[in-house]
Amino acid sequence: MKLVSVARSRQRAGLPLITVDKVNKAFGSAHILKDVSTCFHEGQVTVILGPSGSGKSTLLRMLNRLETHDSGRIVVDGIEVCDKLKELDALRSEVGMVFQQFNLFPHLTVLQNVCLAPMRVRKTSRAEAQAGAMDLLDRVGLRDHAHKYPFALSGGQQQRVAIARALAMTPRVMLFDEPTSALDPEMVKEVLDVMKKLAASGMTMIVVTHEMDFAREVGDRILFLDKGSVAQDATPQQFFGSQQSDRIRAFLGQVA
Ligand code: ADP
Ligand code: MG
C-alpha cells in the first residue's frame, strides 16, 4: 500500500523511478563506467545498445546491486543503492532481472521455481503463491508445463519461466540482459513476444539486446553505451533515422 502511494506521488511529480548520477566503476585499472548519469521513468521501455565490453551488463547489474559502484549515486524507487543498504531484499523485490542464461533451479519444477521467492522473501502462503504462479505461467504460455523440470523444456520455454519467476515478485521494473542471445533462432520470437506483451501492459523495462527490430518497435528510448559512457540517448526514430553519427552507423553495420 505504502509503495503504491509513493509511486503515485512520484509519477505525479514526474520523478524518475531510477536515477543514476555520475556513476563510476573500475575493475582493477580498467575504468568501465565513466560518470554515467541517466534516469529511467515509470512505464518506459529503455533499450540499451552498445558494443561488447561497453559496460551494459555492469550498469544493469548495479541497479539491483549484483555489482557495486565506486562513486556516484543510484536511487531505485526511493531506495538509495549504497554500501549501507539494509534493504537488499526490498531492492531485489522491486527490480526483477532476466539473464542470458536462464538460471532456473534445476532440482525444482517450473511451478516451484516461480513460487520460491514469493514464499521465501514475501512469506506468501503456498496456496497463494501457486495460484499467482499459475496465472503468470498462463501469461507466458506455459500453464501446461507447470509440473515439469527445467531440463524437459526448450531454451525458449526456460527463458519464459525465468520471466514468470521474476514477475512473481511483482517488481516495479524488469531488467533483461541479452535474454535471447543464448537461444536457438527459432525460439527468439516466443521470448520477444512475451516481452512485447509485458511492455504493452505498462511494465517499466530496461533491456540490453542485439535484437534491433525489438529495439525499434518496442523501445521508447535507446541508450547507446560506448566505452563506458552514454554516447547517445534518443528515441528509436532518431537513433535509427538518417542523422546517425559515424559511430552508431558503424555499430549498426556490425549487428545487422
Ligand atoms: P557489456 O555487457 O557491454 O558487454 P560488461 O559490462 O559485461 O560489458 O563489461 C565491461 C567490461 O568490464 C569488459 O571489459 C569486461 O571484461 C569487464 N568486466 C565485467 N565484469 C568484470 C569483473 N567482474 N571483473 C573484471 N572485469 C569485468
Ligand atoms: Mg553484457
PDB file of C-alpha atoms and ligand atoms in Angstrom:
ATOM      1  CA  MET A   1       0.000   0.000   0.000  1.00  0.00           C
ATOM      2  CA  LYS A   2       2.735   2.399   1.004  1.00  0.00           C
ATOM      3  CA  LEU A   3       4.836   1.644  -2.083  1.00  0.00           C
ATOM      4  CA  VAL A   4       1.872   2.249  -4.347  1.00  0.00           C
ATOM      5  CA  SER A   5       1.163   5.653  -2.865  1.00  0.00           C
ATOM      6  CA  VAL A   6       4.856   6.597  -3.003  1.00  0.00           C
ATOM      7  CA  ALA A   7       4.898   5.555  -6.654  1.00  0.00           C
ATOM      8  CA  ARG A   8       1.763   7.569  -7.444  1.00  0.00           C
ATOM      9  CA  SER A   9       3.133  10.710  -5.873  1.00  0.00           C
ATOM     10  CA  ARG A  10       6.418  10.214  -7.734  1.00  0.00           C
ATOM     11  CA  GLN A  11       4.558   9.843 -11.007  1.00  0.00           C
ATOM     12  CA  ARG A  12       2.535  12.976 -10.330  1.00  0.00           C
ATOM     13  CA  ALA A  13       5.721  14.864  -9.614  1.00  0.00           C
ATOM     14  CA  GLY A  14       7.310  13.497 -12.817  1.00  0.00           C
ATOM     15  CA  LEU A  15      10.165  11.980 -10.831  1.00  0.00           C
ATOM     16  CA  PRO A  16      12.090   9.083 -12.337  1.00  0.00           C
ATOM     17  CA  LEU A  17      11.743   5.573 -10.962  1.00  0.00           C
ATOM     18  CA  ILE A  18      15.523   5.106 -11.162  1.00  0.00           C
ATOM     19  CA  THR A  19      18.190   7.793 -11.024  1.00  0.00           C
ATOM     20  CA  VAL A  20      21.828   7.135 -11.896  1.00  0.00           C
ATOM     21  CA  ASP A  21      24.046  10.087 -11.069  1.00  0.00           C
ATOM     22  CA  LYS A  22      27.729  10.356 -12.067  1.00  0.00           C
ATOM     23  CA  VAL A  23      28.365   6.663 -11.521  1.00  0.00           C
ATOM     24  CA  ASN A  24      31.863   5.288 -11.944  1.00  0.00           C
ATOM     25  CA  LYS A  25      33.127   1.731 -11.904  1.00  0.00           C
ATOM     26  CA  ALA A  26      36.561   0.238 -12.378  1.00  0.00           C
ATOM     27  CA  PHE A  27      37.688  -3.368 -12.416  1.00  0.00           C
ATOM     28  CA  GLY A  28      41.342  -3.129 -11.396  1.00  0.00           C
ATOM     29  CA  SER A  29      42.903  -0.499 -13.630  1.00  0.00           C
ATOM     30  CA  ALA A  30      40.138  -0.727 -16.237  1.00  0.00           C
ATOM     31  CA  HIS A  31      37.722   2.199 -15.941  1.00  0.00           C
ATOM     32  CA  ILE A  32      34.495   0.528 -17.089  1.00  0.00           C
ATOM     33  CA  LEU A  33      31.768   3.110 -16.415  1.00  0.00           C
ATOM     34  CA  LYS A  34      32.696   6.778 -16.628  1.00  0.00           C
ATOM     35  CA  ASP A  35      30.487   9.366 -14.963  1.00  0.00           C
ATOM     36  CA  VAL A  36      27.291   7.756 -16.186  1.00  0.00           C
ATOM     37  CA  SER A  37      24.210   9.865 -15.441  1.00  0.00           C
ATOM     38  CA  THR A  38      20.763   8.937 -16.629  1.00  0.00           C
ATOM     39  CA  CYS A  39      17.303   8.141 -15.348  1.00  0.00           C
ATOM     40  CA  PHE A  40      14.502   5.749 -16.092  1.00  0.00           C
ATOM     41  CA  HIS A  41      10.831   6.658 -15.877  1.00  0.00           C
ATOM     42  CA  GLU A  42       7.827   4.603 -14.891  1.00  0.00           C
ATOM     43  CA  GLY A  43       6.246   2.727 -17.791  1.00  0.00           C
ATOM     44  CA  GLN A  44       9.152   3.447 -20.114  1.00  0.00           C
ATOM     45  CA  VAL A  45      10.896   0.747 -22.159  1.00  0.00           C
ATOM     46  CA  THR A  46      14.572   1.631 -22.488  1.00  0.00           C
ATOM     47  CA  VAL A  47      16.751  -0.434 -24.797  1.00  0.00           C
ATOM     48  CA  ILE A  48      20.475  -0.292 -24.046  1.00  0.00           C
ATOM     49  CA  LEU A  49      22.643  -0.874 -27.077  1.00  0.00           C
ATOM     50  CA  GLY A  50      26.381  -0.773 -27.466  1.00  0.00           C
ATOM     51  CA  PRO A  51      29.384  -2.815 -28.466  1.00  0.00           C
ATOM     52  CA  SER A  52      30.548  -5.780 -26.434  1.00  0.00           C
ATOM     53  CA  GLY A  53      32.511  -4.615 -23.400  1.00  0.00           C
ATOM     54  CA  SER A  54      30.948  -1.148 -23.305  1.00  0.00           C
ATOM     55  CA  GLY A  55      29.579  -1.698 -19.789  1.00  0.00           C
ATOM     56  CA  LYS A  56      25.937  -2.586 -20.476  1.00  0.00           C
ATOM     57  CA  SER A  57      25.773  -5.595 -18.153  1.00  0.00           C
ATOM     58  CA  THR A  58      27.746  -3.799 -15.457  1.00  0.00           C
ATOM     59  CA  LEU A  59      25.309  -0.879 -15.495  1.00  0.00           C
ATOM     60  CA  LEU A  60      22.289  -3.189 -15.385  1.00  0.00           C
ATOM     61  CA  ARG A  61      23.713  -5.307 -12.577  1.00  0.00           C
ATOM     62  CA  MET A  62      24.332  -2.213 -10.454  1.00  0.00           C
ATOM     63  CA  LEU A  63      20.652  -1.381 -10.468  1.00  0.00           C
ATOM     64  CA  ASN A  64      19.889  -4.376  -8.246  1.00  0.00           C
ATOM     65  CA  ARG A  65      23.225  -4.476  -6.502  1.00  0.00           C
ATOM     66  CA  LEU A  66      24.624  -7.548  -8.212  1.00  0.00           C
ATOM     67  CA  GLU A  67      27.553  -5.220  -8.802  1.00  0.00           C
ATOM     68  CA  THR A  68      28.764  -2.321  -6.662  1.00  0.00           C
ATOM     69  CA  HIS A  69      29.624   1.149  -7.952  1.00  0.00           C
ATOM     70  CA  ASP A  70      32.759   3.036  -6.903  1.00  0.00           C
ATOM     71  CA  SER A  71      31.292   6.542  -6.840  1.00  0.00           C
ATOM     72  CA  GLY A  72      28.159   8.442  -7.726  1.00  0.00           C
ATOM     73  CA  ARG A  73      24.589   7.658  -6.708  1.00  0.00           C
ATOM     74  CA  ILE A  74      21.947   5.165  -7.713  1.00  0.00           C
ATOM     75  CA  VAL A  75      18.422   5.564  -6.350  1.00  0.00           C
ATOM     76  CA  VAL A  76      15.760   2.986  -7.206  1.00  0.00           C
ATOM     77  CA  ASP A  77      12.193   3.861  -6.254  1.00  0.00           C
ATOM     78  CA  GLY A  78      13.439   5.892  -3.304  1.00  0.00           C
ATOM     79  CA  ILE A  79      15.931   3.238  -2.183  1.00  0.00           C
ATOM     80  CA  GLU A  80      19.498   4.532  -2.093  1.00  0.00           C
ATOM     81  CA  VAL A  81      21.691   1.758  -3.502  1.00  0.00           C
ATOM     82  CA  CYS A  82      24.891   2.004  -1.479  1.00  0.00           C
ATOM     83  CA  ASP A  83      27.275   0.176   0.846  1.00  0.00           C
ATOM     84  CA  LYS A  84      24.979   0.741   3.802  1.00  0.00           C
ATOM     85  CA  LEU A  85      21.997  -0.713   2.000  1.00  0.00           C
ATOM     86  CA  LYS A  86      19.895  -2.590   4.549  1.00  0.00           C
ATOM     87  CA  GLU A  87      17.010  -3.192   2.204  1.00  0.00           C
ATOM     88  CA  LEU A  88      18.608  -5.574  -0.268  1.00  0.00           C
ATOM     89  CA  ASP A  89      15.552  -7.834  -0.270  1.00  0.00           C
ATOM     90  CA  ALA A  90      13.313  -4.817  -0.838  1.00  0.00           C
ATOM     91  CA  LEU A  91      15.520  -3.627  -3.697  1.00  0.00           C
ATOM     92  CA  ARG A  92      15.620  -7.059  -5.329  1.00  0.00           C
ATOM     93  CA  SER A  93      11.832  -7.330  -4.984  1.00  0.00           C
ATOM     94  CA  GLU A  94      11.449  -4.052  -6.845  1.00  0.00           C
ATOM     95  CA  VAL A  95      13.919  -4.931  -9.575  1.00  0.00           C
ATOM     96  CA  GLY A  96      13.315  -8.189 -11.439  1.00  0.00           C
ATOM     97  CA  MET A  97      16.103  -9.498 -13.622  1.00  0.00           C
ATOM     98  CA  VAL A  98      16.310 -11.931 -16.511  1.00  0.00           C
ATOM     99  CA  PHE A  99      19.713 -13.133 -17.679  1.00  0.00           C
ATOM    100  CA  GLN A 100      21.128 -14.561 -20.871  1.00  0.00           C
ATOM    101  CA  GLN A 101      21.483 -17.934 -19.134  1.00  0.00           C
ATOM    102  CA  PHE A 102      18.105 -18.657 -17.630  1.00  0.00           C
ATOM    103  CA  ASN A 103      19.492 -19.730 -14.226  1.00  0.00           C
ATOM    104  CA  LEU A 104      16.443 -21.779 -13.242  1.00  0.00           C
ATOM    105  CA  PHE A 105      16.829 -24.057 -10.241  1.00  0.00           C
ATOM    106  CA  PRO A 106      17.294 -27.455 -11.924  1.00  0.00           C
ATOM    107  CA  HIS A 107      16.018 -29.509  -8.991  1.00  0.00           C
ATOM    108  CA  LEU A 108      12.716 -27.611  -8.772  1.00  0.00           C
ATOM    109  CA  THR A 109       9.707 -27.863 -11.073  1.00  0.00           C
ATOM    110  CA  VAL A 110       8.602 -24.899 -13.151  1.00  0.00           C
ATOM    111  CA  LEU A 111       5.879 -24.122 -10.609  1.00  0.00           C
ATOM    112  CA  GLN A 112       8.310 -24.385  -7.680  1.00  0.00           C
ATOM    113  CA  ASN A 113      10.787 -22.113  -9.473  1.00  0.00           C
ATOM    114  CA  VAL A 114       8.118 -19.427  -9.811  1.00  0.00           C
ATOM    115  CA  CYS A 115       6.776 -19.838  -6.243  1.00  0.00           C
ATOM    116  CA  LEU A 116      10.076 -19.886  -4.408  1.00  0.00           C
ATOM    117  CA  ALA A 117      10.850 -16.177  -3.968  1.00  0.00           C
ATOM    118  CA  PRO A 118       7.316 -15.076  -3.010  1.00  0.00           C
ATOM    119  CA  MET A 119       7.208 -17.827  -0.356  1.00  0.00           C
ATOM    120  CA  ARG A 120      10.739 -17.268   0.982  1.00  0.00           C
ATOM    121  CA  VAL A 121      11.015 -13.490   0.769  1.00  0.00           C
ATOM    122  CA  ARG A 122       7.411 -12.319   0.895  1.00  0.00           C
ATOM    123  CA  LYS A 123       6.204 -15.141   3.161  1.00  0.00           C
ATOM    124  CA  THR A 124       3.289 -15.667   0.814  1.00  0.00           C
ATOM    125  CA  SER A 125       1.350 -18.846   1.608  1.00  0.00           C
ATOM    126  CA  ARG A 126       1.972 -21.831  -0.668  1.00  0.00           C
ATOM    127  CA  ALA A 127      -1.605 -21.800  -1.959  1.00  0.00           C
ATOM    128  CA  GLU A 128      -1.499 -18.097  -2.799  1.00  0.00           C
ATOM    129  CA  ALA A 129       1.966 -18.343  -4.361  1.00  0.00           C
ATOM    130  CA  GLN A 130       0.863 -21.279  -6.505  1.00  0.00           C
ATOM    131  CA  ALA A 131      -2.268 -19.515  -7.684  1.00  0.00           C
ATOM    132  CA  GLY A 132      -0.215 -16.441  -8.628  1.00  0.00           C
ATOM    133  CA  ALA A 133       2.394 -18.606 -10.333  1.00  0.00           C
ATOM    134  CA  MET A 134      -0.221 -20.401 -12.424  1.00  0.00           C
ATOM    135  CA  ASP A 135      -1.579 -17.037 -13.606  1.00  0.00           C
ATOM    136  CA  LEU A 136       1.919 -15.969 -14.587  1.00  0.00           C
ATOM    137  CA  LEU A 137       2.627 -19.264 -16.348  1.00  0.00           C
ATOM    138  CA  ASP A 138      -0.596 -18.684 -18.242  1.00  0.00           C
ATOM    139  CA  ARG A 139       0.668 -15.257 -19.305  1.00  0.00           C
ATOM    140  CA  VAL A 140       3.886 -16.721 -20.696  1.00  0.00           C
ATOM    141  CA  GLY A 141       2.021 -19.627 -22.312  1.00  0.00           C
ATOM    142  CA  LEU A 142       3.374 -22.391 -20.060  1.00  0.00           C
ATOM    143  CA  ARG A 143       0.493 -23.378 -17.776  1.00  0.00           C
ATOM    144  CA  ASP A 144       0.621 -26.937 -19.133  1.00  0.00           C
ATOM    145  CA  HIS A 145       4.304 -27.250 -18.213  1.00  0.00           C
ATOM    146  CA  ALA A 146       3.977 -26.258 -14.549  1.00  0.00           C
ATOM    147  CA  HIS A 147       4.942 -29.667 -13.181  1.00  0.00           C
ATOM    148  CA  LYS A 148       7.899 -30.325 -15.472  1.00  0.00           C
ATOM    149  CA  TYR A 149      11.529 -29.831 -14.551  1.00  0.00           C
ATOM    150  CA  PRO A 150      13.632 -27.270 -16.452  1.00  0.00           C
ATOM    151  CA  PHE A 151      15.646 -29.930 -18.322  1.00  0.00           C
ATOM    152  CA  ALA A 152      12.440 -31.081 -20.018  1.00  0.00           C
ATOM    153  CA  LEU A 153      11.852 -27.644 -21.550  1.00  0.00           C
ATOM    154  CA  SER A 154      13.354 -25.922 -24.570  1.00  0.00           C
ATOM    155  CA  GLY A 155      15.588 -22.875 -24.072  1.00  0.00           C
ATOM    156  CA  GLY A 156      12.777 -20.540 -25.109  1.00  0.00           C
ATOM    157  CA  GLN A 157      10.407 -22.154 -22.631  1.00  0.00           C
ATOM    158  CA  GLN A 158      13.007 -21.957 -19.851  1.00  0.00           C
ATOM    159  CA  GLN A 159      13.532 -18.283 -20.530  1.00  0.00           C
ATOM    160  CA  ARG A 160       9.774 -17.696 -20.366  1.00  0.00           C
ATOM    161  CA  VAL A 161       9.746 -19.448 -16.978  1.00  0.00           C
ATOM    162  CA  ALA A 162      12.582 -17.150 -15.891  1.00  0.00           C
ATOM    163  CA  ILE A 163      10.449 -14.151 -16.874  1.00  0.00           C
ATOM    164  CA  ALA A 164       7.469 -15.530 -14.930  1.00  0.00           C
ATOM    165  CA  ARG A 165       9.723 -16.168 -11.946  1.00  0.00           C
ATOM    166  CA  ALA A 166      10.943 -12.562 -11.948  1.00  0.00           C
ATOM    167  CA  LEU A 167       7.384 -11.264 -12.312  1.00  0.00           C
ATOM    168  CA  ALA A 168       6.239 -13.338  -9.323  1.00  0.00           C
ATOM    169  CA  MET A 169       7.800 -10.765  -7.012  1.00  0.00           C
ATOM    170  CA  THR A 170       5.642  -8.047  -8.639  1.00  0.00           C
ATOM    171  CA  PRO A 171       8.682  -5.904  -9.465  1.00  0.00           C
ATOM    172  CA  ARG A 172       8.302  -2.263 -10.426  1.00  0.00           C
ATOM    173  CA  VAL A 173      10.963  -2.595 -13.096  1.00  0.00           C
ATOM    174  CA  MET A 174      12.271  -5.526 -15.125  1.00  0.00           C
ATOM    175  CA  LEU A 175      15.857  -5.738 -16.334  1.00  0.00           C
ATOM    176  CA  PHE A 176      16.734  -8.008 -19.247  1.00  0.00           C
ATOM    177  CA  ASP A 177      20.370  -8.739 -20.089  1.00  0.00           C
ATOM    178  CA  GLU A 178      20.512 -10.204 -23.591  1.00  0.00           C
ATOM    179  CA  PRO A 179      17.588 -12.532 -22.851  1.00  0.00           C
ATOM    180  CA  THR A 180      17.583 -14.124 -26.308  1.00  0.00           C
ATOM    181  CA  SER A 181      21.317 -14.342 -27.011  1.00  0.00           C
ATOM    182  CA  ALA A 182      21.660 -17.933 -25.783  1.00  0.00           C
ATOM    183  CA  LEU A 183      18.623 -19.176 -27.702  1.00  0.00           C
ATOM    184  CA  ASP A 184      18.372 -21.036 -30.973  1.00  0.00           C
ATOM    185  CA  PRO A 185      16.983 -18.657 -33.596  1.00  0.00           C
ATOM    186  CA  GLU A 186      13.578 -20.342 -33.765  1.00  0.00           C
ATOM    187  CA  MET A 187      12.997 -19.648 -30.055  1.00  0.00           C
ATOM    188  CA  VAL A 188      13.872 -15.980 -30.056  1.00  0.00           C
ATOM    189  CA  LYS A 189      10.436 -14.845 -31.188  1.00  0.00           C
ATOM    190  CA  GLU A 190       8.461 -16.581 -28.426  1.00  0.00           C
ATOM    191  CA  VAL A 191      10.560 -14.805 -25.794  1.00  0.00           C
ATOM    192  CA  LEU A 192      10.409 -11.428 -27.526  1.00  0.00           C
ATOM    193  CA  ASP A 193       6.638 -11.827 -27.860  1.00  0.00           C
ATOM    194  CA  VAL A 194       6.313 -12.290 -24.087  1.00  0.00           C
ATOM    195  CA  MET A 195       8.476  -9.197 -23.576  1.00  0.00           C
ATOM    196  CA  LYS A 196       6.344  -7.209 -26.028  1.00  0.00           C
ATOM    197  CA  LYS A 197       3.197  -8.164 -24.136  1.00  0.00           C
ATOM    198  CA  LEU A 198       4.839  -7.133 -20.896  1.00  0.00           C
ATOM    199  CA  ALA A 199       5.792  -3.772 -22.395  1.00  0.00           C
ATOM    200  CA  ALA A 200       2.227  -3.299 -23.658  1.00  0.00           C
ATOM    201  CA  SER A 201       0.954  -3.957 -20.129  1.00  0.00           C
ATOM    202  CA  GLY A 202       2.868  -0.872 -18.966  1.00  0.00           C
ATOM    203  CA  MET A 203       5.816  -2.552 -17.242  1.00  0.00           C
ATOM    204  CA  THR A 204       8.914  -0.407 -16.824  1.00  0.00           C
ATOM    205  CA  MET A 205      11.656  -2.282 -18.671  1.00  0.00           C
ATOM    206  CA  ILE A 206      15.376  -1.854 -19.291  1.00  0.00           C
ATOM    207  CA  VAL A 207      16.537  -4.236 -21.971  1.00  0.00           C
ATOM    208  CA  VAL A 208      20.045  -4.977 -23.221  1.00  0.00           C
ATOM    209  CA  THR A 209      19.676  -6.710 -26.567  1.00  0.00           C
ATOM    210  CA  HIS A 210      21.055  -7.047 -30.047  1.00  0.00           C
ATOM    211  CA  GLU A 211      17.564  -7.507 -31.478  1.00  0.00           C
ATOM    212  CA  MET A 212      17.275  -4.300 -33.474  1.00  0.00           C
ATOM    213  CA  ASP A 213      13.688  -4.906 -34.594  1.00  0.00           C
ATOM    214  CA  PHE A 214      12.649  -5.207 -30.944  1.00  0.00           C
ATOM    215  CA  ALA A 215      14.588  -2.030 -30.081  1.00  0.00           C
ATOM    216  CA  ARG A 216      12.889  -0.149 -32.895  1.00  0.00           C
ATOM    217  CA  GLU A 217       9.358  -1.442 -32.323  1.00  0.00           C
ATOM    218  CA  VAL A 218       9.120  -1.797 -28.550  1.00  0.00           C
ATOM    219  CA  GLY A 219      11.669   0.686 -27.218  1.00  0.00           C
ATOM    220  CA  ASP A 220      10.512   4.123 -26.142  1.00  0.00           C
ATOM    221  CA  ARG A 221      14.098   5.151 -25.886  1.00  0.00           C
ATOM    222  CA  ILE A 222      17.549   3.941 -26.922  1.00  0.00           C
ATOM    223  CA  LEU A 223      20.557   4.424 -24.685  1.00  0.00           C
ATOM    224  CA  PHE A 224      23.761   3.815 -26.611  1.00  0.00           C
ATOM    225  CA  LEU A 225      26.748   2.987 -24.422  1.00  0.00           C
ATOM    226  CA  ASP A 226      30.225   3.275 -25.850  1.00  0.00           C
ATOM    227  CA  LYS A 227      33.400   2.677 -23.830  1.00  0.00           C
ATOM    228  CA  GLY A 228      31.591   3.197 -20.539  1.00  0.00           C
ATOM    229  CA  SER A 229      29.783   6.420 -21.402  1.00  0.00           C
ATOM    230  CA  VAL A 230      26.309   7.245 -22.644  1.00  0.00           C
ATOM    231  CA  ALA A 231      27.129   8.183 -26.218  1.00  0.00           C
ATOM    232  CA  GLN A 232      23.513   8.740 -27.228  1.00  0.00           C
ATOM    233  CA  ASP A 233      20.111   8.946 -25.558  1.00  0.00           C
ATOM    234  CA  ALA A 234      17.480   9.105 -28.245  1.00  0.00           C
ATOM    235  CA  THR A 235      14.113   7.906 -29.467  1.00  0.00           C
ATOM    236  CA  PRO A 236      14.258   4.871 -31.776  1.00  0.00           C
ATOM    237  CA  GLN A 237      13.187   7.157 -34.640  1.00  0.00           C
ATOM    238  CA  GLN A 238      16.172   9.404 -34.011  1.00  0.00           C
ATOM    239  CA  PHE A 239      18.564   6.539 -33.334  1.00  0.00           C
ATOM    240  CA  PHE A 240      17.699   4.508 -36.401  1.00  0.00           C
ATOM    241  CA  GLY A 241      16.974   7.583 -38.520  1.00  0.00           C
ATOM    242  CA  SER A 242      19.152   9.188 -41.093  1.00  0.00           C
ATOM    243  CA  GLN A 243      21.003  11.597 -38.798  1.00  0.00           C
ATOM    244  CA  GLN A 244      23.206   8.926 -37.211  1.00  0.00           C
ATOM    245  CA  SER A 245      26.742   9.591 -36.116  1.00  0.00           C
ATOM    246  CA  ASP A 246      29.505   7.612 -37.799  1.00  0.00           C
ATOM    247  CA  ARG A 247      29.959   5.663 -34.563  1.00  0.00           C
ATOM    248  CA  ILE A 248      26.358   4.477 -34.497  1.00  0.00           C
ATOM    249  CA  ARG A 249      26.336   3.725 -38.203  1.00  0.00           C
ATOM    250  CA  ALA A 250      29.408   1.528 -37.698  1.00  0.00           C
ATOM    251  CA  PHE A 251      27.759  -0.240 -34.747  1.00  0.00           C
ATOM    252  CA  LEU A 252      24.539  -0.888 -36.645  1.00  0.00           C
ATOM    253  CA  GLY A 253      26.550  -2.149 -39.594  1.00  0.00           C
ATOM    254  CA  GLN A 254      28.141  -4.754 -37.329  1.00  0.00           C
ATOM    255  CA  VAL A 255      24.986  -6.045 -35.643  1.00  0.00           C
ATOM    256  CA  ALA A 256      22.784  -6.036 -38.751  1.00  0.00           C
TER     257      ALA A 256
HETATM  258  P1  ADP B   1      28.891  -5.480 -21.973  1.00  0.00           P
HETATM  259  O1  ADP B   1      27.747  -6.080 -21.214  1.00  0.00           O
HETATM  260  O2  ADP B   1      28.582  -4.164 -22.594  1.00  0.00           O
HETATM  261  O3  ADP B   1      29.471  -6.429 -22.989  1.00  0.00           O
HETATM  262  P2  ADP B   1      30.265  -5.623 -19.436  1.00  0.00           P
HETATM  263  O4  ADP B   1      29.562  -4.682 -18.545  1.00  0.00           O
HETATM  264  O5  ADP B   1      29.971  -7.077 -19.266  1.00  0.00           O
HETATM  265  O6  ADP B   1      30.067  -5.179 -20.944  1.00  0.00           O
HETATM  266  O7  ADP B   1      31.825  -5.485 -19.257  1.00  0.00           O
HETATM  267  C1  ADP B   1      32.510  -4.267 -19.443  1.00  0.00           C
HETATM  268  C2  ADP B   1      33.967  -4.523 -19.213  1.00  0.00           C
HETATM  269  O8  ADP B   1      34.180  -4.834 -17.850  1.00  0.00           O
HETATM  270  C3  ADP B   1      34.554  -5.662 -20.016  1.00  0.00           C
HETATM  271  O9  ADP B   1      35.840  -5.295 -20.457  1.00  0.00           O
HETATM  272  C4  ADP B   1      34.629  -6.786 -19.024  1.00  0.00           C
HETATM  273  O10 ADP B   1      35.681  -7.651 -19.336  1.00  0.00           O
HETATM  274  C5  ADP B   1      34.869  -6.057 -17.725  1.00  0.00           C
HETATM  275  N1  ADP B   1      34.306  -6.775 -16.574  1.00  0.00           N
HETATM  276  C6  ADP B   1      32.990  -7.027 -16.373  1.00  0.00           C
HETATM  277  N2  ADP B   1      32.795  -7.669 -15.206  1.00  0.00           N
HETATM  278  C7  ADP B   1      34.028  -7.834 -14.661  1.00  0.00           C
HETATM  279  C8  ADP B   1      34.508  -8.417 -13.443  1.00  0.00           C
HETATM  280  N3  ADP B   1      33.665  -8.957 -12.558  1.00  0.00           N
HETATM  281  N4  ADP B   1      35.838  -8.388 -13.231  1.00  0.00           N
HETATM  282  C9  ADP B   1      36.680  -7.827 -14.103  1.00  0.00           C
HETATM  283  N5  ADP B   1      36.296  -7.254 -15.261  1.00  0.00           N
HETATM  284  C10 ADP B   1      34.999  -7.251 -15.542  1.00  0.00           C
HETATM  285 MG    MG B   2      26.820  -7.914 -21.361  1.00  0.00          MG
END
